[in-house]
Short mmCIF file of C-alpha atoms in Angstrom, two decimals:
data_model
loop_
_atom_site.label_atom_id
_atom_site.label_comp_id
_atom_site.label_asym_id
_atom_site.label_seq_id
_atom_site.Cartn_x
_atom_site.Cartn_y
_atom_site.Cartn_z
CA TRP R 1 -105.18 -1.66 -234.94
CA GLN R 2 -107.52 -4.87 -235.78
CA VAL R 3 -111.53 -3.96 -237.13
CA GLY R 4 -113.42 -3.89 -234.19
CA ARG R 5 -110.77 -2.92 -231.99
CA SER R 6 -110.27 1.06 -230.66
CA ALA R 7 -107.29 3.44 -230.38
CA VAL R 8 -107.02 6.03 -228.08
CA ILE R 9 -106.91 9.35 -229.61
CA ASP R 10 -106.04 11.49 -226.41
CA ILE R 11 -102.29 9.72 -225.43
CA GLU R 12 -101.24 12.61 -223.07
CA ILE R 13 -102.12 10.58 -219.56
CA ALA R 14 -100.20 11.13 -216.73
CA PRO R 15 -98.27 7.91 -215.27
CA PHE R 16 -100.93 6.94 -212.19
CA ILE R 17 -98.48 6.99 -209.90
CA THR R 18 -95.42 9.05 -208.83
CA ALA R 19 -92.32 8.59 -207.29
CA GLU R 20 -93.17 10.60 -204.90
CA GLU R 21 -96.94 9.44 -203.88
CA LEU R 22 -95.27 5.73 -204.11
CA GLY R 23 -92.98 6.83 -201.59
CA GLU R 24 -95.14 8.71 -199.39
CA ALA R 25 -97.83 5.04 -199.80
CA GLY R 26 -95.15 3.45 -198.02
CA TYR R 27 -93.76 1.56 -200.49
CA GLY R 28 -89.74 3.01 -200.57
CA ASP R 29 -88.00 5.44 -202.43
CA TYR R 30 -87.64 5.72 -206.02
CA GLU R 31 -86.38 7.14 -208.91
CA ASP R 32 -89.65 9.10 -211.20
CA LEU R 33 -88.23 7.49 -213.82
CA ASP R 34 -87.93 4.08 -212.82
CA VAL R 35 -91.80 4.83 -211.86
CA ALA R 36 -93.10 6.51 -214.93
CA ILE R 37 -91.44 2.68 -216.75
CA ALA R 38 -93.00 0.58 -214.44
CA VAL R 39 -96.73 2.39 -214.99
CA ALA R 40 -96.36 2.29 -218.14
CA THR R 41 -95.02 -1.18 -218.54
CA ILE R 42 -98.54 -1.88 -216.74
CA ARG R 43 -100.10 0.20 -219.16
CA GLY R 44 -98.91 -1.69 -221.84
CA ILE R 45 -98.97 -5.01 -220.52
CA CYS R 46 -103.34 -4.00 -219.69
CA GLY R 47 -103.84 -2.28 -222.27
CA TRP R 48 -105.57 0.92 -221.74
CA HIS R 49 -104.59 3.88 -219.22
CA ILE R 50 -106.44 2.45 -215.77
CA SER R 51 -106.29 5.82 -214.13
CA PRO R 52 -106.56 8.65 -213.52
CA LYS R 53 -110.45 8.89 -214.56
CA VAL R 54 -110.05 11.23 -217.72
CA GLU R 55 -112.05 12.29 -220.32
CA LEU R 56 -110.66 10.03 -223.73
CA VAL R 57 -111.74 10.55 -227.54
CA PHE R 58 -111.59 6.74 -228.15
CA GLU R 59 -111.74 6.10 -231.95
CA LEU R 60 -113.08 2.92 -233.41
CA ASN R 61 -112.75 0.78 -236.43
CA SER R 62 -116.02 -0.55 -237.17
CA ASP R 63 -116.90 -3.33 -238.99
CA GLY R 64 -120.46 -2.82 -238.97
CA SER R 65 -120.78 -5.09 -235.97
CA ASP R 66 -123.18 -4.06 -233.48
CA VAL R 67 -121.11 -4.43 -230.77
CA MET R 68 -117.53 -2.49 -229.88
CA GLU R 69 -115.07 -2.61 -227.58
CA LEU R 70 -113.52 0.19 -225.99
CA PRO R 71 -110.65 0.14 -224.07
CA SER R 72 -111.22 0.19 -220.59
CA TYR R 73 -112.85 -1.70 -217.62
CA HIS R 74 -113.90 1.80 -216.52
CA MET R 75 -116.03 3.83 -218.30
CA ASP R 76 -118.95 6.77 -217.30
CA GLU R 77 -121.56 7.29 -219.81
CA PRO R 78 -120.00 8.21 -223.14
CA THR R 79 -121.08 12.67 -223.63
CA SER R 80 -120.32 11.60 -227.91
CA VAL R 81 -120.74 8.89 -230.73
CA ARG R 82 -120.57 10.20 -233.41
CA ASP R 83 -119.75 8.37 -236.76
CA GLY R 84 -116.69 9.64 -237.42
CA ARG R 85 -113.96 12.44 -236.77
CA GLY R 86 -114.26 15.23 -239.48
CA VAL R 87 -116.86 18.27 -240.21
CA ASP R 88 -119.30 16.54 -241.75
CA ALA R 89 -119.66 13.72 -239.04
CA ASN R 90 -123.02 13.41 -237.05
CA ASP R 91 -124.04 11.86 -233.99
CA ILE R 92 -125.38 8.36 -233.18
CA THR R 93 -128.29 7.84 -231.06
CA GLY R 94 -129.85 5.05 -229.66
CA TRP R 95 -126.83 3.58 -229.00
CA THR R 96 -126.69 1.80 -225.11
CA TRP R 97 -122.86 1.32 -222.93
CA SER R 98 -121.21 -0.71 -219.95
CA ARG R 99 -119.11 0.15 -217.61
CA ASN R 100 -116.80 -2.71 -219.14
CA GLY R 101 -116.09 -0.63 -222.25
CA LEU R 102 -118.27 -1.52 -224.16
CA ILE R 103 -120.68 0.06 -226.45
CA GLY R 104 -123.82 -1.29 -228.52
CA PHE R 105 -125.24 0.24 -231.84
CA PRO R 106 -128.93 0.18 -233.31
CA ARG R 107 -129.28 -2.05 -236.48
CA CYS R 108 -129.43 1.76 -238.64
CA GLY R 109 -126.08 3.34 -236.68
CA ARG R 110 -123.44 1.07 -237.27
CA PRO R 111 -120.82 3.04 -239.85
CA ARG R 112 -118.35 1.02 -241.29
CA GLY R 113 -114.85 1.88 -242.49
CA LEU R 114 -111.54 2.64 -240.04
CA GLY R 115 -112.37 5.58 -237.63
CA ASN R 116 -115.88 5.70 -238.24
CA ILE R 117 -117.07 5.87 -235.00
CA VAL R 118 -116.23 8.19 -232.81
CA VAL R 119 -116.61 7.93 -228.66
CA THR R 120 -116.17 10.59 -226.10
CA ALA R 121 -116.52 9.25 -222.33
CA THR R 122 -114.69 9.43 -219.10
CA SER R 123 -112.65 6.41 -218.35
CA GLY R 124 -110.35 5.09 -215.70
CA LEU R 125 -110.51 4.54 -212.20
CA THR R 126 -110.49 7.21 -209.95
CA ASN R 127 -107.71 5.55 -207.42
CA VAL R 128 -105.60 2.95 -207.92
CA PRO R 129 -105.68 -0.86 -206.54
CA ALA R 130 -103.10 -1.21 -203.70
CA ASP R 131 -101.90 -4.70 -205.56
CA LEU R 132 -101.04 -2.61 -208.87
CA LEU R 133 -99.04 0.36 -206.51
CA ALA R 134 -96.86 -2.90 -205.53
CA VAL R 135 -96.64 -4.18 -209.29
CA VAL R 136 -94.97 -0.42 -209.73
CA ALA R 137 -93.36 -0.79 -206.89
CA ASP R 138 -91.43 -3.78 -207.51
CA ILE R 139 -91.02 -3.52 -211.74
CA SER R 140 -89.42 -0.23 -209.97
CA LYS R 141 -87.60 -1.80 -207.25
CA GLN R 142 -85.73 -4.16 -209.74
CA ARG R 143 -84.52 -1.07 -212.31
CA ARG R 144 -83.16 0.65 -208.57
CA ASP R 145 -81.07 -2.05 -207.44
CA GLY R 146 -79.61 -2.18 -210.30
CA SER R 147 -81.17 -5.44 -211.68
CA LYS R 148 -81.84 -3.60 -215.13
CA ARG R 149 -80.61 -6.59 -217.27
CA ASP R 150 -83.81 -8.25 -217.96
CA PHE R 151 -84.01 -11.72 -216.62
CA ALA R 152 -85.10 -12.94 -219.98
CA LEU R 153 -82.27 -11.37 -222.10
CA ARG R 154 -80.76 -13.12 -225.12
CA GLN R 155 -77.87 -12.60 -226.90
CA LYS R 156 -77.17 -13.06 -231.18
CA THR R 157 -74.48 -12.73 -233.27
CA VAL R 158 -74.59 -12.26 -236.97
CA GLY R 159 -72.25 -11.44 -239.53
CA GLY R 160 -70.10 -11.40 -236.94
CA VAL R 161 -71.46 -8.55 -234.36
CA SER R 162 -73.21 -9.40 -231.21
CA TYR R 163 -76.86 -8.53 -230.21
CA THR R 164 -78.24 -8.79 -227.43
CA TYR R 165 -81.97 -7.89 -226.62
CA ALA R 166 -84.84 -8.83 -223.85
CA ASP R 167 -86.93 -11.66 -225.25
CA LEU R 168 -91.00 -10.70 -224.49
CA SER R 169 -91.80 -14.05 -225.12
CA ALA R 170 -90.09 -16.09 -222.71
CA GLY R 171 -91.52 -17.48 -219.55
CA ASP R 172 -94.23 -18.23 -219.11
CA ARG R 173 -98.10 -19.07 -221.24
CA GLY R 174 -100.92 -16.58 -220.26
CA ALA R 175 -102.54 -13.25 -220.34
CA VAL R 176 -99.54 -11.78 -219.06
CA THR R 177 -96.02 -13.83 -220.25
CA GLY R 178 -92.32 -13.58 -220.52
CA PRO R 179 -90.63 -11.82 -217.27
CA TYR R 180 -93.81 -9.88 -216.36
CA ALA R 181 -95.27 -13.33 -216.10
CA ARG R 182 -94.82 -13.64 -212.52
CA TYR R 183 -97.39 -10.60 -211.86
CA ALA R 184 -99.84 -12.38 -213.78
CA PRO R 185 -102.50 -12.90 -210.84
CA LEU R 186 -102.72 -9.00 -210.26
CA LEU R 187 -102.63 -8.20 -213.93
CA ASP R 188 -104.45 -10.33 -215.68
CA ARG R 189 -107.84 -8.90 -214.19
CA PHE R 190 -107.32 -5.29 -215.66
CA ILE R 191 -106.49 -6.56 -219.21
CA LEU R 192 -108.86 -5.85 -221.83
#
């Protein structure tokens, strides 16, 4: 992580939709693994967990900036803002926050260093927007229908050994690139 970026400490967050729930929502029948992979792909592209709404612990690498960004576009007021993670950590007071994951610090409350600011807050959407479910369904459908072969597959021969790999940089340029570029109009509004 870069200074000024944060990491989510609590990473055991269930997928925001299951195969059963996707079927009940009218998107068709899918396997749990395909749906879990589609959700993980979307979360990876967007840079945050999106849903469900859960309490998370964010650890910031602080360069002393007065405003820091947490990986969330839908955050409730933090319940804790501390100057570290150890037993000697103290509460930081006088901070401000925004729902889109920004937290501002007073001049005297900006520690510097790696992992020097730890924020606890509830984050995530209560309900997953239908357009995201459509992307999950489409990615899952590609896997289900046997098109597990990525349309950005490349092959290389090194020392007599042939390798086939997915070139995720292939395709259009923008916030969403490579084989998932076609989802850019839907995913761009969720990308950090």
